[in-house]
Coordinates of C-alpha atoms in Angstrom, one line a residue:
X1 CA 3.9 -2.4 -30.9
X2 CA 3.2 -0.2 -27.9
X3 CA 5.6 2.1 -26.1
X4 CA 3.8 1.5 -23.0
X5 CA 1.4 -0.5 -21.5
X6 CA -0.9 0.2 -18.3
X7 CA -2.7 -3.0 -17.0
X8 CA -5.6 -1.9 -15.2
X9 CA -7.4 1.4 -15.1
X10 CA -8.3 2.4 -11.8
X11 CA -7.1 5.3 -10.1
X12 CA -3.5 5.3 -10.5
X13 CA -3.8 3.4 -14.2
X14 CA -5.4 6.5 -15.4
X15 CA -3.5 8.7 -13.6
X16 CA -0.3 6.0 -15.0
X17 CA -1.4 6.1 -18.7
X18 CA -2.0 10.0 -19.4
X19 CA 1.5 10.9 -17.8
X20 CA 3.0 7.8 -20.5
X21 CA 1.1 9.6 -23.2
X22 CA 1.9 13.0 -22.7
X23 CA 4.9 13.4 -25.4
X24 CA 3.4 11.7 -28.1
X25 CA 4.1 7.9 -26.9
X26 CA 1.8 5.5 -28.1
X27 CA 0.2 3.5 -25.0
X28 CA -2.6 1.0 -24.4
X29 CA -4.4 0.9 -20.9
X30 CA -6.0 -2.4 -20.8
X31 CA -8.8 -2.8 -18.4
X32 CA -10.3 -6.4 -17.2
X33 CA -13.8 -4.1 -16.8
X34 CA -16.6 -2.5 -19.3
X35 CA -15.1 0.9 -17.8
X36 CA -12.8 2.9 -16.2
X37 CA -12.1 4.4 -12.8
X38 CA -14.6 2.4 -10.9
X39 CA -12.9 2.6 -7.5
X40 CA -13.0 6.2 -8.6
X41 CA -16.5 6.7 -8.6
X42 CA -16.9 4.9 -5.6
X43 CA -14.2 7.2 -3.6
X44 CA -15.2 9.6 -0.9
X45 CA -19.2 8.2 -0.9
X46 CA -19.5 8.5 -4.6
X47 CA -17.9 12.4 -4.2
X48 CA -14.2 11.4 -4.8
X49 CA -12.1 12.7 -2.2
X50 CA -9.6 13.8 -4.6
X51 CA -6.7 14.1 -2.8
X52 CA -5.5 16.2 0.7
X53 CA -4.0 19.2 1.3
X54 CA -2.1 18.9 4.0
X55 CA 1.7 18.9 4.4
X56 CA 4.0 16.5 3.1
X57 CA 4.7 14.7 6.5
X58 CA 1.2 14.9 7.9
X59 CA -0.4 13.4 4.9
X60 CA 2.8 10.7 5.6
X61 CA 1.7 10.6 8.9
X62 CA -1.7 9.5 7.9
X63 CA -0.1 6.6 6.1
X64 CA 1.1 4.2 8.4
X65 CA 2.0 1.9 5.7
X66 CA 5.3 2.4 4.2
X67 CA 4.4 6.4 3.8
X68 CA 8.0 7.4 4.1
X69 CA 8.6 5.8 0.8
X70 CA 6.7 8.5 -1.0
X71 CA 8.9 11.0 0.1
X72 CA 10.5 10.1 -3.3
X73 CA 7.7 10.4 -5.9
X74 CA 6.5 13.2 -4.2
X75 CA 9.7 14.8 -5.2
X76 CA 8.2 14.4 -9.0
X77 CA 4.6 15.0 -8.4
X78 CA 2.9 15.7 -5.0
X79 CA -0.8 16.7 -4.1
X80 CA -0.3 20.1 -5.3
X81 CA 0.0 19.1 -8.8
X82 CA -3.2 16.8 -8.1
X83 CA -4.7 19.7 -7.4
X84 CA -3.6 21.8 -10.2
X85 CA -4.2 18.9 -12.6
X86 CA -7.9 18.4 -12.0
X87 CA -8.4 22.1 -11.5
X88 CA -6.7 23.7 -14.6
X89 CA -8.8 20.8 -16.6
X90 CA -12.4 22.9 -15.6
X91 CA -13.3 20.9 -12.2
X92 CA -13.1 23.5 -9.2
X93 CA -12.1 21.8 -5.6
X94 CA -12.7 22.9 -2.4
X95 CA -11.2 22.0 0.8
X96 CA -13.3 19.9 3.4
X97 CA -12.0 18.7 7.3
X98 CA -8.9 17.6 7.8
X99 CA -7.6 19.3 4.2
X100 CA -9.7 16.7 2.1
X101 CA -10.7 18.0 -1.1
X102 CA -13.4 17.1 -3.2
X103 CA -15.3 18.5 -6.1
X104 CA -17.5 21.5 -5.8
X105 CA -20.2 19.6 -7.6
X106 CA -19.5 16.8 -4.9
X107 CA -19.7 14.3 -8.2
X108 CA -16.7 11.7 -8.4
X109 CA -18.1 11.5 -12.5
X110 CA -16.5 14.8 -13.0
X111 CA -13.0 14.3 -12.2
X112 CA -12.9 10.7 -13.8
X113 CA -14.4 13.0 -16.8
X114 CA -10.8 14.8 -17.0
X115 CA -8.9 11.5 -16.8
X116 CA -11.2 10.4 -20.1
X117 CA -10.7 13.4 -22.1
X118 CA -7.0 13.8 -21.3
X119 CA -6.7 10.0 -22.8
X120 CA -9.2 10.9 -25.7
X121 CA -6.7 13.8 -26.6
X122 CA -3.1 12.1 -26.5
X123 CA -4.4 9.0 -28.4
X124 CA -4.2 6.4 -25.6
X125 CA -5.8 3.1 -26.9
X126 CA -8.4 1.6 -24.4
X127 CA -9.3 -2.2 -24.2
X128 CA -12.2 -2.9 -22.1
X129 CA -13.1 -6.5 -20.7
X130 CA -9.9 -7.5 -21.6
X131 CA -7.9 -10.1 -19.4
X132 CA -3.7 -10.0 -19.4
X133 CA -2.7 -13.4 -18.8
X134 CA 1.2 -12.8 -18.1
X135 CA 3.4 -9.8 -18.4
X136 CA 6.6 -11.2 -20.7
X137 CA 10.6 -10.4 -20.3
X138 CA 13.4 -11.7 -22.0
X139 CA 16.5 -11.3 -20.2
X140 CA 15.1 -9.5 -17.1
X141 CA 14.0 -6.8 -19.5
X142 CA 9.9 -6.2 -20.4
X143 CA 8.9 -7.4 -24.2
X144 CA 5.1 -7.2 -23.1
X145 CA 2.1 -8.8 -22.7
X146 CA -0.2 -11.9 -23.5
X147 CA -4.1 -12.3 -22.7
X148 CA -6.1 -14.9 -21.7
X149 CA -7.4 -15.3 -25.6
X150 CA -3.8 -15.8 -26.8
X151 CA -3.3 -12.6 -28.0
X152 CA 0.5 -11.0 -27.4
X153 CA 0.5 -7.3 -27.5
X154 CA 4.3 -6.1 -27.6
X155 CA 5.9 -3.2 -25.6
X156 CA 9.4 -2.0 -24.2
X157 CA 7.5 -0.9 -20.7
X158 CA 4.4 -2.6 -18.6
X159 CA 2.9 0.0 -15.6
X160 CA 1.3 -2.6 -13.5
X161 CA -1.5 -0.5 -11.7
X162 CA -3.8 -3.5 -10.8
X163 CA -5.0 -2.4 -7.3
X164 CA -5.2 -4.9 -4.3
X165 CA -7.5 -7.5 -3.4
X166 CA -10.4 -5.2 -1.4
X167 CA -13.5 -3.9 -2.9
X168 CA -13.4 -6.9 -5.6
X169 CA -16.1 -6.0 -7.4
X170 CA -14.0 -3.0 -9.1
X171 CA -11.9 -5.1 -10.8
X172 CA -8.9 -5.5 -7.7
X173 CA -8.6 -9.4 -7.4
X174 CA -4.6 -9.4 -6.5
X175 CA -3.4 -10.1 -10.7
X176 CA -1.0 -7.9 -10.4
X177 CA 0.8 -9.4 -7.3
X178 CA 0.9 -12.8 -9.4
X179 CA 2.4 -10.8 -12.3
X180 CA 5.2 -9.3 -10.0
X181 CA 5.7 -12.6 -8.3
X182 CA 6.4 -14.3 -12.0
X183 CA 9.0 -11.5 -12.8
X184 CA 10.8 -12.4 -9.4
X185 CA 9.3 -9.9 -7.0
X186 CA 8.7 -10.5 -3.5
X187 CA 4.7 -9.8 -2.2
X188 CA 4.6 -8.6 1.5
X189 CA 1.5 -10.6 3.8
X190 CA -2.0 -9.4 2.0
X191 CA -4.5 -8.1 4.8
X192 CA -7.2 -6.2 5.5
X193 CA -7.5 -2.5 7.3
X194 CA -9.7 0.6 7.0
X195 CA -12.2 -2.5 7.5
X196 CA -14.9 -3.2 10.8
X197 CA -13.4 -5.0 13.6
X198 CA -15.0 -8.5 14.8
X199 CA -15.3 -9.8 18.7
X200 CA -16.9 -12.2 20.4
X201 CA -18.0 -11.1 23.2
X202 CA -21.4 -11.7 24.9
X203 CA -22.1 -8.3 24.9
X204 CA -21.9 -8.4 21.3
X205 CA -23.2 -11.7 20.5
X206 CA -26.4 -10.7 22.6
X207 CA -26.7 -7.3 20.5
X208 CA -26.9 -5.7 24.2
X209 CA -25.1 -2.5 22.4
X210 CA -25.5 -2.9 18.7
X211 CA -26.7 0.2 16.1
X212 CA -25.2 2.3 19.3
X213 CA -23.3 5.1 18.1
X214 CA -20.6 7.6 20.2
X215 CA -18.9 10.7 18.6
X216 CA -15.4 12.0 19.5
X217 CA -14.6 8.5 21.8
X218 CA -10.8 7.0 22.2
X219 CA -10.2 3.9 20.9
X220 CA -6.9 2.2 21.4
X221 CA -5.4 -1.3 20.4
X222 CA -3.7 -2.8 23.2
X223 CA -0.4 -4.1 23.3
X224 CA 0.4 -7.6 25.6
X225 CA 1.6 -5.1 28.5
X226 CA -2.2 -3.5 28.6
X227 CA -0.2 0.0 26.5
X228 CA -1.8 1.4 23.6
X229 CA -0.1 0.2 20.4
X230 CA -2.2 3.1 18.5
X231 CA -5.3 5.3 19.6
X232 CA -8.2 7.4 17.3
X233 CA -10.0 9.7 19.0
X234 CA -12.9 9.6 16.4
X235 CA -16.9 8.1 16.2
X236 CA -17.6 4.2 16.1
X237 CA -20.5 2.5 16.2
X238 CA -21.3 -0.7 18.3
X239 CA -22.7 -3.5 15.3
X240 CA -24.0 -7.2 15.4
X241 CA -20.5 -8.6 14.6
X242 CA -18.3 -6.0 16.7
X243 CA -17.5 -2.1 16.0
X244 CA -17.1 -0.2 13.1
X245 CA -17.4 3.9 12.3
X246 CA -14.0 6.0 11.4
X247 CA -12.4 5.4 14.9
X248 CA -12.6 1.2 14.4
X249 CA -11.8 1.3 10.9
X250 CA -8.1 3.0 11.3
X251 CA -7.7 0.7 14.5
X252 CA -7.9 -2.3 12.3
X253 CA -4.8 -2.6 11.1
X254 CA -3.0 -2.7 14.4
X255 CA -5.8 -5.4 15.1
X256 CA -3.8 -7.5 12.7
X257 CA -0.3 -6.4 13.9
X258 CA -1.2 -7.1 17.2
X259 CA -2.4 -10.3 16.5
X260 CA 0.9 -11.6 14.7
X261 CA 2.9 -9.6 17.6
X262 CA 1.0 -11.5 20.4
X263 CA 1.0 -14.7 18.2
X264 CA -2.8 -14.9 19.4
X265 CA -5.9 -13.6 17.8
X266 CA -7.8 -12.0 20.5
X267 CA -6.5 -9.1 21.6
X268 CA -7.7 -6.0 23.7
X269 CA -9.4 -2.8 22.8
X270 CA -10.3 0.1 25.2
X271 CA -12.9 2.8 24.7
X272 CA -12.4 6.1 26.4
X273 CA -16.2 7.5 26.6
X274 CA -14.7 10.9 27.7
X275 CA -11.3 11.4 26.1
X276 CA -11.3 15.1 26.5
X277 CA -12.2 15.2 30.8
X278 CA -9.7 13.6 32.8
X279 CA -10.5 11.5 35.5
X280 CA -10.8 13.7 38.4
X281 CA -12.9 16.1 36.7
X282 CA -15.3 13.3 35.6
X283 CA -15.7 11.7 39.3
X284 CA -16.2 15.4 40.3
X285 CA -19.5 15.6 37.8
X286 CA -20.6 12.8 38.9
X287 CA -20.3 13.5 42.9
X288 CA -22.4 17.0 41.4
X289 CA -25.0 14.9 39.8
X290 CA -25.4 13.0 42.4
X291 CA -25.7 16.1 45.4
X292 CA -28.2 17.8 42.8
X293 CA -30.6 14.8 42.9
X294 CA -30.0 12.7 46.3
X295 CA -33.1 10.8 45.7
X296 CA -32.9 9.6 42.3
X297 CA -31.1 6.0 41.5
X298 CA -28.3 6.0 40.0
X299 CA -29.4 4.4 36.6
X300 CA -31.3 7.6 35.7
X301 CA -28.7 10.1 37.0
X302 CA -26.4 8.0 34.4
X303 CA -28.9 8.7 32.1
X304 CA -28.7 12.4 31.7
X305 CA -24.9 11.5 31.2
X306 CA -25.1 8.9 28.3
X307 CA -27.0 7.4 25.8
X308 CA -29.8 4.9 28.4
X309 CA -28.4 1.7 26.5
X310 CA -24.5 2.4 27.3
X311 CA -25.9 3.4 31.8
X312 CA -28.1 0.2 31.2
X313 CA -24.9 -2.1 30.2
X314 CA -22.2 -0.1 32.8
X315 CA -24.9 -0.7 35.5
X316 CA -24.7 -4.7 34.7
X317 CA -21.3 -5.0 33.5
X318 CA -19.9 -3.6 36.9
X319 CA -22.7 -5.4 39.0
X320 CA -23.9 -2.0 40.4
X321 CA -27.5 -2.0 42.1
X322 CA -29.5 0.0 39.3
X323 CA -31.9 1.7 41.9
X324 CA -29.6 3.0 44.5
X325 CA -29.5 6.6 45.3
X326 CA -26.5 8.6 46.9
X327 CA -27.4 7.5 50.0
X328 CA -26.7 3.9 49.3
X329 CA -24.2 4.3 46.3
X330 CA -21.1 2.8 47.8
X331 CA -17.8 4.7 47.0
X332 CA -16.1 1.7 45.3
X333 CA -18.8 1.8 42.8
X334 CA -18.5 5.2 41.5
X335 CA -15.1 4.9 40.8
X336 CA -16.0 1.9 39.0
X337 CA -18.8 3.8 37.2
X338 CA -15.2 6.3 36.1
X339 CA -13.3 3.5 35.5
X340 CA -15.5 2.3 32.8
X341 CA -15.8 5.2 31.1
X342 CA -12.2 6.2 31.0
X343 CA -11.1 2.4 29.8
X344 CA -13.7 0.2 29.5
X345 CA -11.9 -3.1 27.8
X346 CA -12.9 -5.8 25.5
X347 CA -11.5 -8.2 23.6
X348 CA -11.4 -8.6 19.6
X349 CA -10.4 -11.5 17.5
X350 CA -9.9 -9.9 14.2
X351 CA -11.3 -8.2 11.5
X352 CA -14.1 -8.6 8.8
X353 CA -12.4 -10.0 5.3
X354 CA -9.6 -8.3 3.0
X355 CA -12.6 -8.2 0.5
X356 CA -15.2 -6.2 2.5
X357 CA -12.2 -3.9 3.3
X358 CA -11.7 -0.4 1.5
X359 CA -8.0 -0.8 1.6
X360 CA -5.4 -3.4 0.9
X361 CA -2.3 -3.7 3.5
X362 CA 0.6 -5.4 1.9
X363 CA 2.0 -5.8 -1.6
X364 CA 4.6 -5.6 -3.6
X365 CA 8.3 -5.5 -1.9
X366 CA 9.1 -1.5 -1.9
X367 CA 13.0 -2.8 -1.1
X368 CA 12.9 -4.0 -5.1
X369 CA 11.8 -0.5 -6.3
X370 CA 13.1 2.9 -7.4
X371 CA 11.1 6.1 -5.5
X372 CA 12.1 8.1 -7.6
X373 CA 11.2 6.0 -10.9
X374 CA 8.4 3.3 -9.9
X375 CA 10.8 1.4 -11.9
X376 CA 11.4 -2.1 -10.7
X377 CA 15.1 -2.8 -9.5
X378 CA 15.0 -6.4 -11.0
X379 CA 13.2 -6.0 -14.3
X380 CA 13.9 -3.2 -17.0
X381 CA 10.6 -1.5 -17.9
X382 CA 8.6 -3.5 -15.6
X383 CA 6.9 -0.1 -13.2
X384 CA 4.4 -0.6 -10.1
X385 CA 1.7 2.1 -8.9
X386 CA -1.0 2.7 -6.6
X387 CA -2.3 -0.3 -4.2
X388 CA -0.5 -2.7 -5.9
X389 CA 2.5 -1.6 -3.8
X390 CA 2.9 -2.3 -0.5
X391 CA 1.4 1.0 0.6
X392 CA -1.6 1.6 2.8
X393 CA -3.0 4.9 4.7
X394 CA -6.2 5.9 6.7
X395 CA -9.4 7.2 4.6
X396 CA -9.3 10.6 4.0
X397 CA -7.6 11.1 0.7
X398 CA -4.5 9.9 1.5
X399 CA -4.9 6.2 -0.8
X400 CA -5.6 8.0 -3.4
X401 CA -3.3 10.3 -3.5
X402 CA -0.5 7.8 -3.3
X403 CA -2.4 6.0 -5.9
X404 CA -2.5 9.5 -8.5
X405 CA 1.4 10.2 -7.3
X406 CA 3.2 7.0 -7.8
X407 CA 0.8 6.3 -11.5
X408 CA 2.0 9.8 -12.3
X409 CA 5.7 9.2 -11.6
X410 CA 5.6 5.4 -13.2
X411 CA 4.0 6.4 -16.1
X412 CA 5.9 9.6 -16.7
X413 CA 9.0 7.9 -16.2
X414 CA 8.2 5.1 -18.7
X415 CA 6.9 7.4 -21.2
X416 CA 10.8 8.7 -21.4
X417 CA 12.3 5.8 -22.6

């Protein structure tokens, strides 16, 4: 007999069963892998963007999934305490862009190292390759669990730190949404974001732009009415199946939204090549271009403005004759040549699959828990943490810090009964 049990031990299952076993309580963290914390290790390109540093609401901000709801654990246990947690334990943290922090030895092994030692020390049994079948409750209360060999391990409380269903080979394969489903919980639509977006497009089909890269562009979702639903001024790269790079991957989600708003699956994207000039001011460098080298076609004055692939395709694209100089440049086509850069659209029909994504959207009901608790509302003992939940932000430490805060908060407050 267990006082708690954790089912699954990435990122907020460790996080979940240390703050259980901090007063003496005896807990099990049962994990379906040979070993711990592998989304861990993967985090932050193997360096384990620990947490962030910025303020409550902007780290909120940067989770356009249900962020508000932390507002609550964070009341408990915040990124500060993160902070202090991995620190105080020996493993210094510096502060990259944006307020991520990651370890000063830039090795994700070290801070999955203090998780490990802090179990070692307050007794925490672990059970590796191990399967949980079904999570058991007798009169909406939790008597424990049962896995797949028979075997019923018994405990007053079951943290339920499964993950979603992206990056499968960690371990995440959506068991814990079955589990909350069987104890009467409600699972919000499962999809993909943080994840490269797909179009079919001739341009893209043909490869005419792929492996091209573009630092600091605008990229917007469209709404129906041609608005931006959402914008990231970030890079992207063109690919062989669409776009991807930092600027794509926080689009995708509104990719989706869009898609079930519009009730259609291709929707619009725009590119701003030049969100930081306006439009007047770009038309003027380009009438100065143009004066400084009468003579030359307009193809290789567009050249010394852009990568030769991107003039190439805005040459075609807008049916503009490639060797005419200023002398024979009509007007209407350098306003085009603006026009393109300041909003060139295309369409999209979706994204690549939930399992290729690095984040699940969608999860378990936030409605049928307690903030402050992780506690379920309809089953006593019964606690939820990390992407389990239906909670999902941008990359940049802002997963796993919800992740590390609600595993702390279920875990501590299940270790007090």
């Amino acid at each position: 007999m267990y006082d708690v049990i954790v089912i699954g031990g990435g990122v907020s299952g460790l996080m979940a069963a240390y703050s259980a076993s901090k007063n003496g309580k005896k807990v099990i963290l049962i994990e379906k892998n040979k070993k711990l914390g592998q989304k861990l290790l993967i985090s932050g390109g193997g360096r384990c963007n620990v947490t962030n540093r910025l303020p409550y609401a902007e780290i909120i901000s940067h989770i356009p999934g249900n962020g508000k709801f932390l507002y609550g654990p964070f009341s408990i246990f915040d990124n500060e305490n993160i902070i202090d947690f991995v620190e105080s334990r020996g493993v210094a943290l510096k502060e990259e862009d944006h307020g991520r922090m990651f370890p000063v030895s830039n090795k994700a092994v070290d801070v999955l190292n203090v998780f490990l030692r802090e179990l070692e020390e307050n007794k925490v049994t672990i059970r590796y390759n191990t399967i949980v079948e079904e999570v058991s409750s007798e009169d909406d209360r939790i008597t424990g669990v049962t896995l797949t060999d028979g075997e019923v391990i018994k405990a007053g409380n079951v943290v339920i730190t499964t993950g979603g269903r992206s990056v499968p080979n960690t371990g995440s394969t959506g068991d814990g949404h079955k589990f909350a489903r069987t104890a009467g919980h409600t699972i919000t639509e499962l999809f993909p974001t943080e994840v490269p977006i797909t179009s079919s497009e001739d341009f893209i089909k043909a490869g005419t732009l792929k492996g091209l890269s573009f630092s600091n562009v605008a990229l917007s979702v469209l709404r129906k009415n041609g608005k931006p639903r959402i914008t990231h001024q970030m890079d992207m790269i063109f690919t062989h199946f669409g776009i991807s790079g930092p600027a794509a991957l926080r689009c995708s989600q509104f990719v989706y939204k869009e898609q079930k708003s519009q009730k259609r699956n291709d929707i619009s994207m725009m590119i701003d090549f030049y969100p930081d000039t306006g439009k007047g001011a770009l038309q003027e460098e380009l009438d100065a271009l143009i004066k400084e080298s009468p003579n030359k076609s307009i193809r290789n004055i567009l050249k010394t403005m852009m990568q030769d692939r991107l003039a190439e395709f805005l040459i075609d694209y807008n049916g503009i004759d490639r060797e005419a100089n200023s002398h024979h440049l009509k007007n209407e086509d350098k306003q085009k040549i603006v026009e393109f850069l300041k909003g060139f659209t295309f369409k999209v029909d979706g994204t690549q699959s939930i399992e290729k994504a690095f984040v699940t959207g969608g999860g378990v009901n936030l409605k049928e828990i307690t903030p402050q608790t992780m506690e379920s509302r309809l089953v006593e003992g019964l606690y939820f943490a990390g992407e389990v939940l239906d909670i999902h932000g941008y990359t940049g430490g802002y997963n796993i810090t919800s992740a590390l805060v609600t595993g702390y908060v279920a875990g501590h407050s299940a270790g007090m009964k």
